[in-house]
Structure formats: C-alpha cells, structure tokens
JSON list of C-alpha atoms in Angstrom, two decimals:
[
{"chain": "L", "resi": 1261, "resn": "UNK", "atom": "CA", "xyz": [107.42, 109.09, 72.72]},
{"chain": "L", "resi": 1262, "resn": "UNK", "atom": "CA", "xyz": [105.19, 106.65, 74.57]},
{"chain": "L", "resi": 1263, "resn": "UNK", "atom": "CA", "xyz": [107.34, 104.80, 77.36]},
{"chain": "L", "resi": 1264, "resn": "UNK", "atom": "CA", "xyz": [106.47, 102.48, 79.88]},
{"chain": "L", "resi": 1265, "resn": "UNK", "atom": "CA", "xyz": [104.92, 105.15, 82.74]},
{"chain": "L", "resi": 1266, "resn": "UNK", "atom": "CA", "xyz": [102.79, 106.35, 79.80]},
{"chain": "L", "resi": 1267, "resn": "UNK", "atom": "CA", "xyz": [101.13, 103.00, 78.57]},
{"chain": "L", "resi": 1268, "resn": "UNK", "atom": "CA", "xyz": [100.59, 102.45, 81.57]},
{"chain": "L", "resi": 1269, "resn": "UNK", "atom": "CA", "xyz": [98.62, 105.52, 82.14]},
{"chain": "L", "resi": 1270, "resn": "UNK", "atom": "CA", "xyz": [96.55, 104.32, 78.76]},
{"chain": "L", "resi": 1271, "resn": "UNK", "atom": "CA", "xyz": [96.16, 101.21, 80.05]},
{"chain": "L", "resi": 1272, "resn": "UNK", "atom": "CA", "xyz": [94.36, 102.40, 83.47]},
{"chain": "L", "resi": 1273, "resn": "UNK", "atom": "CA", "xyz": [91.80, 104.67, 80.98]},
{"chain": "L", "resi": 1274, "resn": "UNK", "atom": "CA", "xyz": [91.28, 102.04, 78.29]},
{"chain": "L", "resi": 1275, "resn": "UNK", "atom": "CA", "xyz": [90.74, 99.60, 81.92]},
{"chain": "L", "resi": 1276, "resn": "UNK", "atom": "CA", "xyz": [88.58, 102.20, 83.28]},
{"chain": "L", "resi": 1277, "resn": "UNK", "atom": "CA", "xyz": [86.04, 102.52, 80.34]},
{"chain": "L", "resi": 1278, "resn": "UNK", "atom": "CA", "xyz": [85.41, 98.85, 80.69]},
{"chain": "L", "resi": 1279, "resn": "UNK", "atom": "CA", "xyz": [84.09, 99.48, 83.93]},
{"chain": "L", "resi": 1280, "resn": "UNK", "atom": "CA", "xyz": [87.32, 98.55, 85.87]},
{"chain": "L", "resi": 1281, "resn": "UNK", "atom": "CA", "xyz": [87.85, 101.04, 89.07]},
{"chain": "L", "resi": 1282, "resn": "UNK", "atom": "CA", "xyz": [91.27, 101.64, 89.27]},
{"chain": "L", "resi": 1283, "resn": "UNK", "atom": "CA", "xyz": [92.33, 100.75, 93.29]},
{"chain": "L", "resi": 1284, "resn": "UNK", "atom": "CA", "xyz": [96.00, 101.13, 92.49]},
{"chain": "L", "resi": 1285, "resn": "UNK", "atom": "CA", "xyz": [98.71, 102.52, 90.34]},
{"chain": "L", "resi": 1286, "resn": "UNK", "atom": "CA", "xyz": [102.35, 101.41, 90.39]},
{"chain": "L", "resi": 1287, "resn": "UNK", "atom": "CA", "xyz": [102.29, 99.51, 93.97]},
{"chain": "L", "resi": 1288, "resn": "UNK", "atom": "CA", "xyz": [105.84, 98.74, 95.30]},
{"chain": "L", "resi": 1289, "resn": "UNK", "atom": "CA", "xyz": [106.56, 96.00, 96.65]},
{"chain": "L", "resi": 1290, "resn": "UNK", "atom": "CA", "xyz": [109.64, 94.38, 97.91]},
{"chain": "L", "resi": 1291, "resn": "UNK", "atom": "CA", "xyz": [109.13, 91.68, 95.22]},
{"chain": "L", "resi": 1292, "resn": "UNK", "atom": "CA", "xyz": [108.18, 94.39, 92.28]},
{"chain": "L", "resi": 1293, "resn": "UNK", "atom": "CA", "xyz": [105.66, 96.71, 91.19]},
{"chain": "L", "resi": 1294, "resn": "UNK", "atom": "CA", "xyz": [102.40, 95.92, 90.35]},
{"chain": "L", "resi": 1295, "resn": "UNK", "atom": "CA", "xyz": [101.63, 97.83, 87.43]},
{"chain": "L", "resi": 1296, "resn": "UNK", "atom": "CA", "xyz": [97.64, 98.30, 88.06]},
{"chain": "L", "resi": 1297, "resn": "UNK", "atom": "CA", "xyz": [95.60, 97.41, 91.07]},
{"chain": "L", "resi": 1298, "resn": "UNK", "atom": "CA", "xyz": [91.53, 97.31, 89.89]},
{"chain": "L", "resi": 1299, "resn": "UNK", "atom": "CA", "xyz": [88.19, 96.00, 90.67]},
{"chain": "L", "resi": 1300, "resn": "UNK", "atom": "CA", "xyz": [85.74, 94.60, 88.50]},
{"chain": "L", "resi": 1301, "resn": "UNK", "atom": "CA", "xyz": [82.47, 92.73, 89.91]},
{"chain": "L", "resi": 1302, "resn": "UNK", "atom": "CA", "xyz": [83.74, 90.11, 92.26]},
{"chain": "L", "resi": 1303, "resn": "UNK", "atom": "CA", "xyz": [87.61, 90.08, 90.76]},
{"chain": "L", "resi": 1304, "resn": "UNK", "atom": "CA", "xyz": [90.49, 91.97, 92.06]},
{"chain": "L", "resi": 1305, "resn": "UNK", "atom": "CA", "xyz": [92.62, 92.16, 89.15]},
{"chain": "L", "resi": 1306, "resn": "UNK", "atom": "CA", "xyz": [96.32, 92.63, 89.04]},
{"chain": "L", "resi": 1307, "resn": "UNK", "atom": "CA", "xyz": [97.63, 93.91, 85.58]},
{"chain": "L", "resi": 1308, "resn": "UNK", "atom": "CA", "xyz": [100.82, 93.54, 84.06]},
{"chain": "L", "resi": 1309, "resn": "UNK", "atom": "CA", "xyz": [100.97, 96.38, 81.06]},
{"chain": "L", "resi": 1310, "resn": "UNK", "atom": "CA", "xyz": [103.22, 95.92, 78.76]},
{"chain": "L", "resi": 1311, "resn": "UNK", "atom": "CA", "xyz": [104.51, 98.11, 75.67]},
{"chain": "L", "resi": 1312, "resn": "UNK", "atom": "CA", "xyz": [106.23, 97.52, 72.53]},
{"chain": "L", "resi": 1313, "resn": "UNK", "atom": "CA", "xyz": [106.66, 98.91, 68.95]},
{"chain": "L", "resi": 1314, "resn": "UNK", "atom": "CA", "xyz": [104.45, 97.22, 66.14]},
{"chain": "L", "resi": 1315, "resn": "UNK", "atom": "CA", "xyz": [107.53, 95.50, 64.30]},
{"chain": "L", "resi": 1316, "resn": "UNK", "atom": "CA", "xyz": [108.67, 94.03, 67.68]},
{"chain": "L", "resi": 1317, "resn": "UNK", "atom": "CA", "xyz": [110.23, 90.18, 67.11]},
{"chain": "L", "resi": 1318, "resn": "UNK", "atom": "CA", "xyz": [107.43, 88.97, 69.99]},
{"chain": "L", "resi": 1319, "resn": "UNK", "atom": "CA", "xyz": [104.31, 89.69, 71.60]},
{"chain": "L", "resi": 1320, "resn": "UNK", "atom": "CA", "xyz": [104.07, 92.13, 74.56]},
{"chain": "L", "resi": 1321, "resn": "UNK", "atom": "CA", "xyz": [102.58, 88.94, 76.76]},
{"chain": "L", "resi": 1322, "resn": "UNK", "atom": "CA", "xyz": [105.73, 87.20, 75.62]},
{"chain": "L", "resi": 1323, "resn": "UNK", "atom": "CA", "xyz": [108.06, 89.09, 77.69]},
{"chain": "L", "resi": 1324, "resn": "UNK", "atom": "CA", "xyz": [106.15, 87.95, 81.08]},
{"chain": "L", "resi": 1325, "resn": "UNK", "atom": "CA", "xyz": [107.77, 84.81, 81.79]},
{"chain": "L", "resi": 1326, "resn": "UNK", "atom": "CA", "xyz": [107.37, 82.47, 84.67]},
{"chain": "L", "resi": 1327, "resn": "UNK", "atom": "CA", "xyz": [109.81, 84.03, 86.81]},
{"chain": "L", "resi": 1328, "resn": "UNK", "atom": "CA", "xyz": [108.14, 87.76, 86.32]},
{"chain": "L", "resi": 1329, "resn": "UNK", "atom": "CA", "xyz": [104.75, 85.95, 86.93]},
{"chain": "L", "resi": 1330, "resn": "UNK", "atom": "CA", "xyz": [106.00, 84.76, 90.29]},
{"chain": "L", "resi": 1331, "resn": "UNK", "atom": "CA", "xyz": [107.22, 88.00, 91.54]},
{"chain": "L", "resi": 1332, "resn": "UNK", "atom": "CA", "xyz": [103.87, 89.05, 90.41]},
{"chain": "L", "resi": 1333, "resn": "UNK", "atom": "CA", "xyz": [102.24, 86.87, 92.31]},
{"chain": "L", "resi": 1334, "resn": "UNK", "atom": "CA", "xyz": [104.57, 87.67, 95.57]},
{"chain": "L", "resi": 1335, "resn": "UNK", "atom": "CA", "xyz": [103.68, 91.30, 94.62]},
{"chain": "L", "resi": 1336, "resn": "UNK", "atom": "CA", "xyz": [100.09, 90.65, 94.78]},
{"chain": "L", "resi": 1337, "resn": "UNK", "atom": "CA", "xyz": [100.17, 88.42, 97.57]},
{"chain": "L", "resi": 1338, "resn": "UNK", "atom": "CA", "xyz": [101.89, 91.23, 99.74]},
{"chain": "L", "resi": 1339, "resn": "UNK", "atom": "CA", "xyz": [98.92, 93.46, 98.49]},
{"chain": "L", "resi": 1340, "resn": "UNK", "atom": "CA", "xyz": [96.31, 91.28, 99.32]},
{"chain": "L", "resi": 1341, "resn": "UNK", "atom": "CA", "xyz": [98.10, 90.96, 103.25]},
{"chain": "L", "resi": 1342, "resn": "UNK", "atom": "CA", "xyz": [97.71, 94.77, 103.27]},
{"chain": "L", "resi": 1343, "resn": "UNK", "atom": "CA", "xyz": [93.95, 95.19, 101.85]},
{"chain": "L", "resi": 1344, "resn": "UNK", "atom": "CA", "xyz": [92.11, 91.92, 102.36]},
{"chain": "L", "resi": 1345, "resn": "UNK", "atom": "CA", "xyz": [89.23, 91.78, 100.10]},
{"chain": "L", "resi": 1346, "resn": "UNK", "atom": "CA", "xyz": [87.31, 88.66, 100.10]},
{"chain": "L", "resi": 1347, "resn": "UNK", "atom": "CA", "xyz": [87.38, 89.44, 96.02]},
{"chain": "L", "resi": 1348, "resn": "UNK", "atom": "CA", "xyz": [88.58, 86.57, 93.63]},
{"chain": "L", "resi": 1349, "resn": "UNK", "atom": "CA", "xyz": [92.09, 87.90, 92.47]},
{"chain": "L", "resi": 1350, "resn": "UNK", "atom": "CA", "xyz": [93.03, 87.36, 88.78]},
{"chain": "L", "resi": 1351, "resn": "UNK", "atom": "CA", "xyz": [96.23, 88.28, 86.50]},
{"chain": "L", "resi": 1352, "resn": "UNK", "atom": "CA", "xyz": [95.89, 90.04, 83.16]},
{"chain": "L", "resi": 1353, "resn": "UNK", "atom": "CA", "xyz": [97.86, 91.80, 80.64]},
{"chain": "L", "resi": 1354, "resn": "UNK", "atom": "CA", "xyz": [96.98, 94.59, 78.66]},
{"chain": "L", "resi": 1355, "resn": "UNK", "atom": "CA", "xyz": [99.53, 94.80, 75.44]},
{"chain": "L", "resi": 1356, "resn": "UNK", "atom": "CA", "xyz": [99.80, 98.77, 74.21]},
{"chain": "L", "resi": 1357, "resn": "UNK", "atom": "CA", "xyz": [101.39, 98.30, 70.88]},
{"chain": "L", "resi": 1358, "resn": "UNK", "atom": "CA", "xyz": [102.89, 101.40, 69.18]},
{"chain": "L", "resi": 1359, "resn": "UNK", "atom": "CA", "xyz": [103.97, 102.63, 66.33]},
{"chain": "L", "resi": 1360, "resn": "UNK", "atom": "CA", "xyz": [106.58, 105.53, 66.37]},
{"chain": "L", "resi": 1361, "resn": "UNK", "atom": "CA", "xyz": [104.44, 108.31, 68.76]},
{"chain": "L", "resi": 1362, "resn": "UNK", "atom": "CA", "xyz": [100.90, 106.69, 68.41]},
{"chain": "L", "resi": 1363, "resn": "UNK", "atom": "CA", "xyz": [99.02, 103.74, 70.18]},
{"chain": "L", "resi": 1364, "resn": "UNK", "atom": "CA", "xyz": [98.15, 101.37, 66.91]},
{"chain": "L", "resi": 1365, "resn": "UNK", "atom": "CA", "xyz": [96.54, 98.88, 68.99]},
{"chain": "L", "resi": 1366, "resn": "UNK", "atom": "CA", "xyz": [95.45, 97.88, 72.75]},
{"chain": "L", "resi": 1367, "resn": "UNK", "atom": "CA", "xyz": [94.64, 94.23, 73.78]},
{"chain": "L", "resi": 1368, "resn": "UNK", "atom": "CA", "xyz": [93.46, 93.43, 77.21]},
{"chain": "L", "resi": 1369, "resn": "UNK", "atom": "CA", "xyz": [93.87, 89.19, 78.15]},
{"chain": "L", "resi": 1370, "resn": "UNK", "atom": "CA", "xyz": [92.18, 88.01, 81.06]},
{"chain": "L", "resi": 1371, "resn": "UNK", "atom": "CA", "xyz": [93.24, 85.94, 83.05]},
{"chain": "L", "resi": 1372, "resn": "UNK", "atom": "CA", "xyz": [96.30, 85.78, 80.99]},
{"chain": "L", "resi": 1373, "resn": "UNK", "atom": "CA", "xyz": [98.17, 83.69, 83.61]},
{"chain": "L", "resi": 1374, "resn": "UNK", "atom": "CA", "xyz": [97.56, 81.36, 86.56]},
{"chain": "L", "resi": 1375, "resn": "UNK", "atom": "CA", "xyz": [100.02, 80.82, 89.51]},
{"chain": "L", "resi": 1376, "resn": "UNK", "atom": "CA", "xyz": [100.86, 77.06, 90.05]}
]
C-alpha cells in the first residue's frame, strides 16, 4: 500500500528529476511539518504532497484549506528564521493519485497557493 510517508518519498524523486534539489524532508515545526523543503533556480519551494485514491470525492489540492495553508506558512516562516536564504519562497502541491498499490498519476502545481 502507498501511504502518506511513501508519496511523499515519490514526490521528492518525481521533484528531483525536474531539477529540484531536495534541502529538506519532513521538517517539524511547532506549527506542522513541512512535507518537502527544495531549491529550484532562485525559489525555495515548500511542498505540500498530498495522496489519494483515483475514485476519491475531491482533488488532493482540495484538502489544503486556508487554515492548513497558514500553518504552512508559520511552518515555513520558522524555516526560513533558521536557514535564511535570500531565495524567493513559493508553495506548491504535488497530488500522487493512486489506484489500489500503484501511482496512476502525479501532478505537480506551482505556486498552488499564496499567503495573504
């Protein structure tokens, strides 16, 4: 079975043959985990994976709402006070969509949410 820690793992190689370079992997924070930490030309890029069968009622992104996006953000922003970069930071999702013990699909959005 594929479960979270696993699509996760998928998401990082899918990420890294992009030309993403992973910086971090499940950072804890006191305001969550950031799922992956990686850099990509001037971005720092926070990613939110998430996972879910193929005859799910939504859309992985669907599941992020604006309260998980904030804790996100508080995540990152407690990342960011303990490695400065003078990168741009940006928030994506990468949906891993599975059916029974098989990835059917992998989407990757950019920029798939901005804190206001």
């Amino acid at each position: 079975m594929i479960d979270g820690a696993k699509a996760e793992r998928i998401a990082a190689n899918y990420l890294r043959d992009k030309h993403y370079k992973l910086l971090d992997f499940n950072y804890h924070t006191r305001y969550g985990e950031l799922d992956l930490v990686l850099k990509r030309k001037c971005y720092i890029v926070f990613v939110e994976v998430k996972k879910r069968e193929a005859d799910a009622i939504a859309a992985p992104r669907e599941f992020i709402d604006e309260y998980k996006q904030q804790r996100i953000f508080l995540a990152a922003h407690d990342y960011l006070n303990r490695y400065p970069t003078k990168l741009q930071p940006r928030f994506d999702v990468v949906e891993v969509i599975c059916e029974k013990d098989e990835v059917k699909s992998i989407k990757h959005l950019e920029n798939a949410f901005d804190i206001r």
